[in-house]
Amino acid sequence: MAEDPDVVSRRIARESLDRDDPTGWFENLYAAAAEGSAVVPWDRGTAHQLLTEWVDESQPDGAGKTALVVGAGTGWDAELIVDRGFETTAFDISPTAVETAQRNHPDSDVHYVVADLLDPPAEWHRAFDLVVEIYTVQALPISLQPAAIKQVTELVASGGTLLVIAAARPDDRPDADLQGPPWPLTRATIQSFTTPELHLIQLDRSPSPADPAIHRWRAEYLRD
Ligand SMILES: C[S@@+](CC[C@H](N)C(=O)[O-])C[C@H]1O[C@@H](n2cnc3c(N)ncnc32)[C@H](O)[C@@H]1O
């Protein structure tokens, strides 16, 4: 009997993390999913509900503006953003994720590329009017999160917006209690996306419709 795809997904992550390779499992997982032996648990086949709500509420006009989608996976969030008129780049560390996104959206105007958040292209520095980060930082071990967060903040252009969506964890729940991935973000971690020039202008915490025990952050930041 074939192995349960969810079990396969967790095993792929664990093998890579046990080898001290915190990002290698993403490519292994997407490649296994492409051949049908695993599932990508976060692949919703649609944009994230909280991103859709933010777009509906904010009605961003992307005409003449650039957007970057971090850890874009199979592309559904990037497609929502490009539909608002932004010149949109979406990147992922997994080449198979990027290929899958291109296959999912063959007529897309999104520029899908392979790149590493922890070492992004120099020309992306403060280059984007809108940066969307959903569930990438929390997919990295806690020791890597400060470096990843700093890189996210450095992608936002002057006057630009950063939108972060992440699973929430109580501040008093210690790191050692977590058996990630994922490693959900505390309020303090959400605050740590701010800099003297990048201000948290809206923060919501809401239960997941699928599992009300799980809460999610939706945080919006604005650069001076
Ligand atoms: C939990 S998934 C979330 C995907 C997507 N943002 C979503 O919400 O459906 C994390 C994504 O980040 C990508 N990723 C992980 N580390 C990365 C890195 N260092 N640079 C770029 N992408 C990364 C993974 O390949 C994966 O697609």
PDB file of C-alpha atoms and ligand atoms in Angstrom:
ATOM      1  CA  MET A   1       0.000   0.000   0.000  1.00  0.00           C
ATOM      2  CA  ALA A   2       1.310   3.502  -0.854  1.00  0.00           C
ATOM      3  CA  GLU A   3       2.496   5.592   2.089  1.00  0.00           C
ATOM      4  CA  ASP A   4       0.169   8.373   3.337  1.00  0.00           C
ATOM      5  CA  PRO A   5       1.289  11.550   1.462  1.00  0.00           C
ATOM      6  CA  ASP A   6       1.070  13.613   4.679  1.00  0.00           C
ATOM      7  CA  VAL A   7       3.408  11.195   6.415  1.00  0.00           C
ATOM      8  CA  VAL A   8       5.785  11.380   3.451  1.00  0.00           C
ATOM      9  CA  SER A   9       5.753  15.203   3.643  1.00  0.00           C
ATOM     10  CA  ARG A  10       6.652  15.201   7.330  1.00  0.00           C
ATOM     11  CA  ARG A  11       9.389  12.613   6.781  1.00  0.00           C
ATOM     12  CA  ILE A  12      10.950  14.650   3.971  1.00  0.00           C
ATOM     13  CA  ALA A  13      11.098  17.713   6.228  1.00  0.00           C
ATOM     14  CA  ARG A  14      12.506  15.807   9.179  1.00  0.00           C
ATOM     15  CA  GLU A  15      15.256  14.083   7.141  1.00  0.00           C
ATOM     16  CA  SER A  16      16.511  17.401   5.826  1.00  0.00           C
ATOM     17  CA  LEU A  17      16.351  19.163   9.204  1.00  0.00           C
ATOM     18  CA  ASP A  18      18.167  16.276  10.863  1.00  0.00           C
ATOM     19  CA  ARG A  19      20.978  16.775   8.310  1.00  0.00           C
ATOM     20  CA  ASP A  20      21.198  20.447   9.348  1.00  0.00           C
ATOM     21  CA  ASP A  21      19.854  21.425   5.940  1.00  0.00           C
ATOM     22  CA  PRO A  22      16.960  23.717   6.936  1.00  0.00           C
ATOM     23  CA  THR A  23      15.832  24.616   3.414  1.00  0.00           C
ATOM     24  CA  GLY A  24      16.686  21.531   1.304  1.00  0.00           C
ATOM     25  CA  TRP A  25      13.414  19.794   2.143  1.00  0.00           C
ATOM     26  CA  PHE A  26      11.301  22.289   0.220  1.00  0.00           C
ATOM     27  CA  GLU A  27      12.715  21.170  -3.134  1.00  0.00           C
ATOM     28  CA  ASN A  28      12.492  17.504  -2.084  1.00  0.00           C
ATOM     29  CA  LEU A  29       8.861  17.979  -1.084  1.00  0.00           C
ATOM     30  CA  TYR A  30       7.805  19.843  -4.235  1.00  0.00           C
ATOM     31  CA  ALA A  31       9.616  17.263  -6.388  1.00  0.00           C
ATOM     32  CA  ALA A  32       7.899  14.365  -4.569  1.00  0.00           C
ATOM     33  CA  ALA A  33       4.546  16.151  -4.921  1.00  0.00           C
ATOM     34  CA  ALA A  34       5.145  16.680  -8.646  1.00  0.00           C
ATOM     35  CA  GLU A  35       5.454  12.923  -9.063  1.00  0.00           C
ATOM     36  CA  GLY A  36       2.452  12.258  -6.789  1.00  0.00           C
ATOM     37  CA  SER A  37       4.160  10.641  -3.793  1.00  0.00           C
ATOM     38  CA  ALA A  38       3.669  13.563  -1.356  1.00  0.00           C
ATOM     39  CA  VAL A  39       1.378  16.533  -0.823  1.00  0.00           C
ATOM     40  CA  VAL A  40       2.369  20.143  -0.321  1.00  0.00           C
ATOM     41  CA  PRO A  41       0.343  20.873   2.822  1.00  0.00           C
ATOM     42  CA  TRP A  42       0.132  24.637   2.267  1.00  0.00           C
ATOM     43  CA  ASP A  43      -0.879  24.456  -1.405  1.00  0.00           C
ATOM     44  CA  ARG A  44      -4.441  25.801  -1.170  1.00  0.00           C
ATOM     45  CA  GLY A  45      -5.135  26.131  -4.886  1.00  0.00           C
ATOM     46  CA  THR A  46      -6.206  29.705  -4.194  1.00  0.00           C
ATOM     47  CA  ALA A  47      -4.801  32.859  -2.626  1.00  0.00           C
ATOM     48  CA  HIS A  48      -4.553  32.948   1.177  1.00  0.00           C
ATOM     49  CA  GLN A  49      -7.834  34.060   2.744  1.00  0.00           C
ATOM     50  CA  LEU A  50      -6.163  36.835   4.770  1.00  0.00           C
ATOM     51  CA  LEU A  51      -4.402  38.177   1.672  1.00  0.00           C
ATOM     52  CA  THR A  52      -7.704  38.169  -0.213  1.00  0.00           C
ATOM     53  CA  GLU A  53      -9.341  40.056   2.671  1.00  0.00           C
ATOM     54  CA  TRP A  54      -6.502  42.607   2.763  1.00  0.00           C
ATOM     55  CA  VAL A  55      -6.794  43.185  -0.993  1.00  0.00           C
ATOM     56  CA  ASP A  56     -10.593  43.544  -0.726  1.00  0.00           C
ATOM     57  CA  GLU A  57     -10.260  46.042   2.146  1.00  0.00           C
ATOM     58  CA  SER A  58      -7.273  48.036   0.859  1.00  0.00           C
ATOM     59  CA  GLN A  59      -8.088  47.939  -2.855  1.00  0.00           C
ATOM     60  CA  PRO A  60      -4.409  48.506  -3.727  1.00  0.00           C
ATOM     61  CA  ASP A  61      -3.791  50.063  -7.128  1.00  0.00           C
ATOM     62  CA  GLY A  62      -0.632  48.507  -8.518  1.00  0.00           C
ATOM     63  CA  ALA A  63      -0.447  50.627 -11.669  1.00  0.00           C
ATOM     64  CA  GLY A  64       3.169  51.744 -12.077  1.00  0.00           C
ATOM     65  CA  LYS A  65       4.201  49.859  -8.941  1.00  0.00           C
ATOM     66  CA  THR A  66       6.268  46.757  -8.225  1.00  0.00           C
ATOM     67  CA  ALA A  67       5.449  43.841  -5.934  1.00  0.00           C
ATOM     68  CA  LEU A  68       7.467  40.923  -4.620  1.00  0.00           C
ATOM     69  CA  VAL A  69       5.961  37.707  -3.236  1.00  0.00           C
ATOM     70  CA  VAL A  70       8.348  35.891  -0.881  1.00  0.00           C
ATOM     71  CA  GLY A  71       8.464  32.058  -0.792  1.00  0.00           C
ATOM     72  CA  ALA A  72       5.714  32.102  -3.387  1.00  0.00           C
ATOM     73  CA  GLY A  73       5.212  28.339  -3.664  1.00  0.00           C
ATOM     74  CA  THR A  74       2.780  27.446  -6.428  1.00  0.00           C
ATOM     75  CA  GLY A  75       1.854  31.040  -7.216  1.00  0.00           C
ATOM     76  CA  TRP A  76      -1.720  31.619  -6.078  1.00  0.00           C
ATOM     77  CA  ASP A  77      -0.924  34.678  -3.961  1.00  0.00           C
ATOM     78  CA  ALA A  78       1.240  36.217  -6.692  1.00  0.00           C
ATOM     79  CA  GLU A  79      -1.620  35.846  -9.170  1.00  0.00           C
ATOM     80  CA  LEU A  80      -3.931  37.834  -6.889  1.00  0.00           C
ATOM     81  CA  ILE A  81      -1.329  40.593  -6.634  1.00  0.00           C
ATOM     82  CA  VAL A  82      -0.592  40.779 -10.361  1.00  0.00           C
ATOM     83  CA  ASP A  83      -4.343  41.065 -10.973  1.00  0.00           C
ATOM     84  CA  ARG A  84      -4.228  44.355  -9.024  1.00  0.00           C
ATOM     85  CA  GLY A  85      -1.879  45.784 -11.646  1.00  0.00           C
ATOM     86  CA  PHE A  86       1.484  45.421  -9.887  1.00  0.00           C
ATOM     87  CA  GLU A  87       4.545  44.451 -11.914  1.00  0.00           C
ATOM     88  CA  THR A  88       4.973  41.283  -9.862  1.00  0.00           C
ATOM     89  CA  THR A  89       7.989  39.117  -9.099  1.00  0.00           C
ATOM     90  CA  ALA A  90       7.486  35.918  -7.098  1.00  0.00           C
ATOM     91  CA  PHE A  91      10.359  33.817  -5.854  1.00  0.00           C
ATOM     92  CA  ASP A  92      10.974  30.524  -4.160  1.00  0.00           C
ATOM     93  CA  ILE A  93      14.053  28.562  -3.156  1.00  0.00           C
ATOM     94  CA  SER A  94      12.636  25.433  -4.784  1.00  0.00           C
ATOM     95  CA  PRO A  95      13.099  25.193  -8.570  1.00  0.00           C
ATOM     96  CA  THR A  96      10.256  22.670  -8.738  1.00  0.00           C
ATOM     97  CA  ALA A  97       7.931  25.102  -6.913  1.00  0.00           C
ATOM     98  CA  VAL A  98       8.779  27.756  -9.495  1.00  0.00           C
ATOM     99  CA  GLU A  99       8.173  25.305 -12.362  1.00  0.00           C
ATOM    100  CA  THR A 100       4.873  24.247 -10.781  1.00  0.00           C
ATOM    101  CA  ALA A 101       3.794  27.885 -10.422  1.00  0.00           C
ATOM    102  CA  GLN A 102       4.616  28.512 -14.081  1.00  0.00           C
ATOM    103  CA  ARG A 103       2.693  25.391 -15.084  1.00  0.00           C
ATOM    104  CA  ASN A 104      -0.292  26.353 -12.895  1.00  0.00           C
ATOM    105  CA  HIS A 105      -0.434  29.830 -14.421  1.00  0.00           C
ATOM    106  CA  PRO A 106       0.782  29.506 -18.027  1.00  0.00           C
ATOM    107  CA  ASP A 107      -0.576  32.876 -19.176  1.00  0.00           C
ATOM    108  CA  SER A 108       0.616  34.763 -16.129  1.00  0.00           C
ATOM    109  CA  ASP A 109       2.449  38.091 -16.196  1.00  0.00           C
ATOM    110  CA  VAL A 110       4.145  37.220 -12.888  1.00  0.00           C
ATOM    111  CA  HIS A 111       7.913  36.899 -13.129  1.00  0.00           C
ATOM    112  CA  TYR A 112       8.536  33.591 -11.288  1.00  0.00           C
ATOM    113  CA  VAL A 113      12.174  33.092 -10.242  1.00  0.00           C
ATOM    114  CA  VAL A 114      14.316  30.875  -8.049  1.00  0.00           C
ATOM    115  CA  ALA A 115      16.006  32.851  -5.270  1.00  0.00           C
ATOM    116  CA  ASP A 116      16.997  32.468  -1.631  1.00  0.00           C
ATOM    117  CA  LEU A 117      15.467  34.871   0.885  1.00  0.00           C
ATOM    118  CA  LEU A 118      18.605  34.497   3.001  1.00  0.00           C
ATOM    119  CA  ASP A 119      20.768  35.733   0.093  1.00  0.00           C
ATOM    120  CA  PRO A 120      18.519  37.721  -2.245  1.00  0.00           C
ATOM    121  CA  PRO A 121      19.698  39.445  -5.448  1.00  0.00           C
ATOM    122  CA  ALA A 122      21.377  42.778  -4.652  1.00  0.00           C
ATOM    123  CA  GLU A 123      19.098  44.656  -7.063  1.00  0.00           C
ATOM    124  CA  TRP A 124      16.071  43.764  -4.939  1.00  0.00           C
ATOM    125  CA  HIS A 125      17.354  45.917  -2.069  1.00  0.00           C
ATOM    126  CA  ARG A 126      14.508  48.342  -1.145  1.00  0.00           C
ATOM    127  CA  ALA A 127      13.123  47.868  -4.670  1.00  0.00           C
ATOM    128  CA  PHE A 128       9.470  46.868  -4.154  1.00  0.00           C
ATOM    129  CA  ASP A 129       6.405  48.999  -3.434  1.00  0.00           C
ATOM    130  CA  LEU A 130       4.629  45.964  -2.005  1.00  0.00           C
ATOM    131  CA  VAL A 131       6.248  42.935  -0.376  1.00  0.00           C
ATOM    132  CA  VAL A 132       4.034  39.975   0.586  1.00  0.00           C
ATOM    133  CA  GLU A 133       5.400  37.398   3.003  1.00  0.00           C
ATOM    134  CA  ILE A 134       3.131  34.456   3.866  1.00  0.00           C
ATOM    135  CA  TYR A 135       4.379  31.509   5.984  1.00  0.00           C
ATOM    136  CA  THR A 136       8.008  31.576   4.775  1.00  0.00           C
ATOM    137  CA  VAL A 137       9.698  32.913   7.906  1.00  0.00           C
ATOM    138  CA  GLN A 138       7.769  30.477  10.107  1.00  0.00           C
ATOM    139  CA  ALA A 139       8.907  27.592   7.851  1.00  0.00           C
ATOM    140  CA  LEU A 140      12.506  28.324   8.882  1.00  0.00           C
ATOM    141  CA  PRO A 141      13.989  27.210  12.212  1.00  0.00           C
ATOM    142  CA  ILE A 142      13.829  29.890  14.914  1.00  0.00           C
ATOM    143  CA  SER A 143      17.607  30.409  14.769  1.00  0.00           C
ATOM    144  CA  LEU A 144      17.275  31.569  11.127  1.00  0.00           C
ATOM    145  CA  GLN A 145      14.206  33.748  11.582  1.00  0.00           C
ATOM    146  CA  PRO A 146      15.978  37.009  12.582  1.00  0.00           C
ATOM    147  CA  ALA A 147      18.163  36.892   9.437  1.00  0.00           C
ATOM    148  CA  ALA A 148      15.145  36.052   7.265  1.00  0.00           C
ATOM    149  CA  ILE A 149      13.088  38.882   8.802  1.00  0.00           C
ATOM    150  CA  LYS A 150      15.887  41.391   8.211  1.00  0.00           C
ATOM    151  CA  GLN A 151      16.060  40.346   4.556  1.00  0.00           C
ATOM    152  CA  VAL A 152      12.269  40.699   4.179  1.00  0.00           C
ATOM    153  CA  THR A 153      12.359  44.230   5.566  1.00  0.00           C
ATOM    154  CA  GLU A 154      15.238  45.209   3.259  1.00  0.00           C
ATOM    155  CA  LEU A 155      13.141  44.414   0.172  1.00  0.00           C
ATOM    156  CA  VAL A 156      10.605  47.204   0.850  1.00  0.00           C
ATOM    157  CA  ALA A 157      11.074  50.452  -1.092  1.00  0.00           C
ATOM    158  CA  SER A 158      10.719  53.902   0.393  1.00  0.00           C
ATOM    159  CA  GLY A 159       6.978  54.568   0.838  1.00  0.00           C
ATOM    160  CA  GLY A 160       6.317  50.855   0.323  1.00  0.00           C
ATOM    161  CA  THR A 161       4.099  48.369   2.150  1.00  0.00           C
ATOM    162  CA  LEU A 162       5.015  45.046   3.720  1.00  0.00           C
ATOM    163  CA  LEU A 163       2.258  42.540   4.414  1.00  0.00           C
ATOM    164  CA  VAL A 164       3.099  39.591   6.676  1.00  0.00           C
ATOM    165  CA  ILE A 165       0.744  36.667   7.283  1.00  0.00           C
ATOM    166  CA  ALA A 166       1.858  34.015   9.775  1.00  0.00           C
ATOM    167  CA  ALA A 167       0.572  31.512  12.270  1.00  0.00           C
ATOM    168  CA  ALA A 168       0.484  33.009  15.767  1.00  0.00           C
ATOM    169  CA  ARG A 169       2.040  31.620  18.902  1.00  0.00           C
ATOM    170  CA  PRO A 170       1.588  32.940  22.442  1.00  0.00           C
ATOM    171  CA  ASP A 171       4.610  34.933  23.671  1.00  0.00           C
ATOM    172  CA  ASP A 172       4.848  32.726  26.736  1.00  0.00           C
ATOM    173  CA  ARG A 173       5.147  29.496  24.735  1.00  0.00           C
ATOM    174  CA  PRO A 174       8.875  28.701  24.763  1.00  0.00           C
ATOM    175  CA  ASP A 175      10.846  27.882  21.614  1.00  0.00           C
ATOM    176  CA  ALA A 176      11.708  24.483  23.051  1.00  0.00           C
ATOM    177  CA  ASP A 177       8.004  23.537  23.076  1.00  0.00           C
ATOM    178  CA  LEU A 178       7.796  23.762  19.295  1.00  0.00           C
ATOM    179  CA  GLN A 179       8.397  20.781  17.091  1.00  0.00           C
ATOM    180  CA  GLY A 180       8.462  22.544  13.753  1.00  0.00           C
ATOM    181  CA  PRO A 181       8.094  22.993  10.957  1.00  0.00           C
ATOM    182  CA  PRO A 182       6.343  25.318  11.257  1.00  0.00           C
ATOM    183  CA  TRP A 183       7.636  27.555  14.036  1.00  0.00           C
ATOM    184  CA  PRO A 184       4.745  30.068  14.457  1.00  0.00           C
ATOM    185  CA  LEU A 185       5.588  33.676  15.250  1.00  0.00           C
ATOM    186  CA  THR A 186       5.107  35.411  18.588  1.00  0.00           C
ATOM    187  CA  ARG A 187       3.839  38.981  18.827  1.00  0.00           C
ATOM    188  CA  ALA A 188       7.423  39.965  19.645  1.00  0.00           C
ATOM    189  CA  THR A 189       8.605  38.372  16.403  1.00  0.00           C
ATOM    190  CA  ILE A 190       5.920  40.251  14.467  1.00  0.00           C
ATOM    191  CA  GLN A 191       7.163  43.444  16.156  1.00  0.00           C
ATOM    192  CA  SER A 192      10.706  42.598  15.089  1.00  0.00           C
ATOM    193  CA  PHE A 193       9.845  43.324  11.434  1.00  0.00           C
ATOM    194  CA  THR A 194       9.781  47.010  12.395  1.00  0.00           C
ATOM    195  CA  THR A 195      12.757  49.332  12.055  1.00  0.00           C
ATOM    196  CA  PRO A 196      13.054  53.062  12.740  1.00  0.00           C
ATOM    197  CA  GLU A 197      11.786  53.546   9.133  1.00  0.00           C
ATOM    198  CA  LEU A 198       9.395  50.595   8.809  1.00  0.00           C
ATOM    199  CA  HIS A 199       6.326  51.022  10.986  1.00  0.00           C
ATOM    200  CA  LEU A 200       3.673  48.502  12.002  1.00  0.00           C
ATOM    201  CA  ILE A 201       0.454  50.250  11.007  1.00  0.00           C
ATOM    202  CA  GLN A 202      -2.076  47.427  11.404  1.00  0.00           C
ATOM    203  CA  LEU A 203      -2.043  44.135  13.310  1.00  0.00           C
ATOM    204  CA  ASP A 204      -4.873  41.609  13.427  1.00  0.00           C
ATOM    205  CA  ARG A 205      -4.986  38.202  15.053  1.00  0.00           C
ATOM    206  CA  SER A 206      -7.777  35.906  13.924  1.00  0.00           C
ATOM    207  CA  PRO A 207      -8.710  32.237  14.242  1.00  0.00           C
ATOM    208  CA  SER A 208      -8.327  29.978  11.237  1.00  0.00           C
ATOM    209  CA  PRO A 209     -11.727  29.008   9.771  1.00  0.00           C
ATOM    210  CA  ALA A 210     -10.401  25.465   9.268  1.00  0.00           C
ATOM    211  CA  ASP A 211      -9.240  25.103  12.897  1.00  0.00           C
ATOM    212  CA  PRO A 212     -10.290  27.848  15.357  1.00  0.00           C
ATOM    213  CA  ALA A 213      -7.569  26.674  17.769  1.00  0.00           C
ATOM    214  CA  ILE A 214      -4.995  28.047  15.318  1.00  0.00           C
ATOM    215  CA  HIS A 215      -4.624  31.830  15.169  1.00  0.00           C
ATOM    216  CA  ARG A 216      -3.001  33.849  12.395  1.00  0.00           C
ATOM    217  CA  TRP A 217      -1.355  37.261  12.280  1.00  0.00           C
ATOM    218  CA  ARG A 218      -2.034  39.741   9.532  1.00  0.00           C
ATOM    219  CA  ALA A 219       0.491  42.550   9.900  1.00  0.00           C
ATOM    220  CA  GLU A 220       0.882  45.576   7.657  1.00  0.00           C
ATOM    221  CA  TYR A 221       3.975  47.795   7.761  1.00  0.00           C
ATOM    222  CA  LEU A 222       4.776  51.045   5.964  1.00  0.00           C
ATOM    223  CA  ARG A 223       8.268  52.368   5.151  1.00  0.00           C
ATOM    224  CA  ASP A 224       8.884  56.139   5.473  1.00  0.00           C
TER     225      ASP A 224
HETATM  226  C1  LIG B   1       5.167  27.131   4.201  1.00  0.00           C
HETATM  227  S1  LIG B   1       5.513  27.434   2.521  1.00  0.00           S
HETATM  228  C2  LIG B   1       4.428  28.791   2.138  1.00  0.00           C
HETATM  229  C3  LIG B   1       4.261  29.005   0.659  1.00  0.00           C
HETATM  230  C4  LIG B   1       3.354  30.179   0.286  1.00  0.00           C
HETATM  231  N1  LIG B   1       3.880  31.430   0.750  1.00  0.00           N
HETATM  232  C5  LIG B   1       1.977  29.938   0.819  1.00  0.00           C
HETATM  233  O1  LIG B   1       1.569  30.596   1.782  1.00  0.00           O
HETATM  234  O2  LIG B   1       1.303  29.053   0.277  1.00  0.00           O
HETATM  235  C6  LIG B   1       7.109  28.221   2.580  1.00  0.00           C
HETATM  236  C7  LIG B   1       7.649  28.498   1.190  1.00  0.00           C
HETATM  237  O3  LIG B   1       8.859  29.213   1.295  1.00  0.00           O
HETATM  238  C8  LIG B   1       9.825  28.640   0.460  1.00  0.00           C
HETATM  239  N2  LIG B   1      11.120  28.922   1.090  1.00  0.00           N
HETATM  240  C9  LIG B   1      11.623  28.403   2.219  1.00  0.00           C
HETATM  241  N3  LIG B   1      12.816  28.941   2.512  1.00  0.00           N
HETATM  242  C10 LIG B   1      13.058  29.839   1.532  1.00  0.00           C
HETATM  243  C11 LIG B   1      14.134  30.712   1.273  1.00  0.00           C
HETATM  244  N4  LIG B   1      15.198  30.758   2.080  1.00  0.00           N
HETATM  245  N5  LIG B   1      14.067  31.501   0.188  1.00  0.00           N
HETATM  246  C12 LIG B   1      12.992  31.445  -0.645  1.00  0.00           C
HETATM  247  N6  LIG B   1      11.944  30.635  -0.454  1.00  0.00           N
HETATM  248  C13 LIG B   1      11.980  29.839   0.634  1.00  0.00           C
HETATM  249  C14 LIG B   1       9.471  27.165   0.392  1.00  0.00           C
HETATM  250  O4  LIG B   1       9.991  26.490  -0.729  1.00  0.00           O
HETATM  251  C15 LIG B   1       7.952  27.226   0.397  1.00  0.00           C
HETATM  252  O5  LIG B   1       7.428  27.347  -0.896  1.00  0.00           O
END
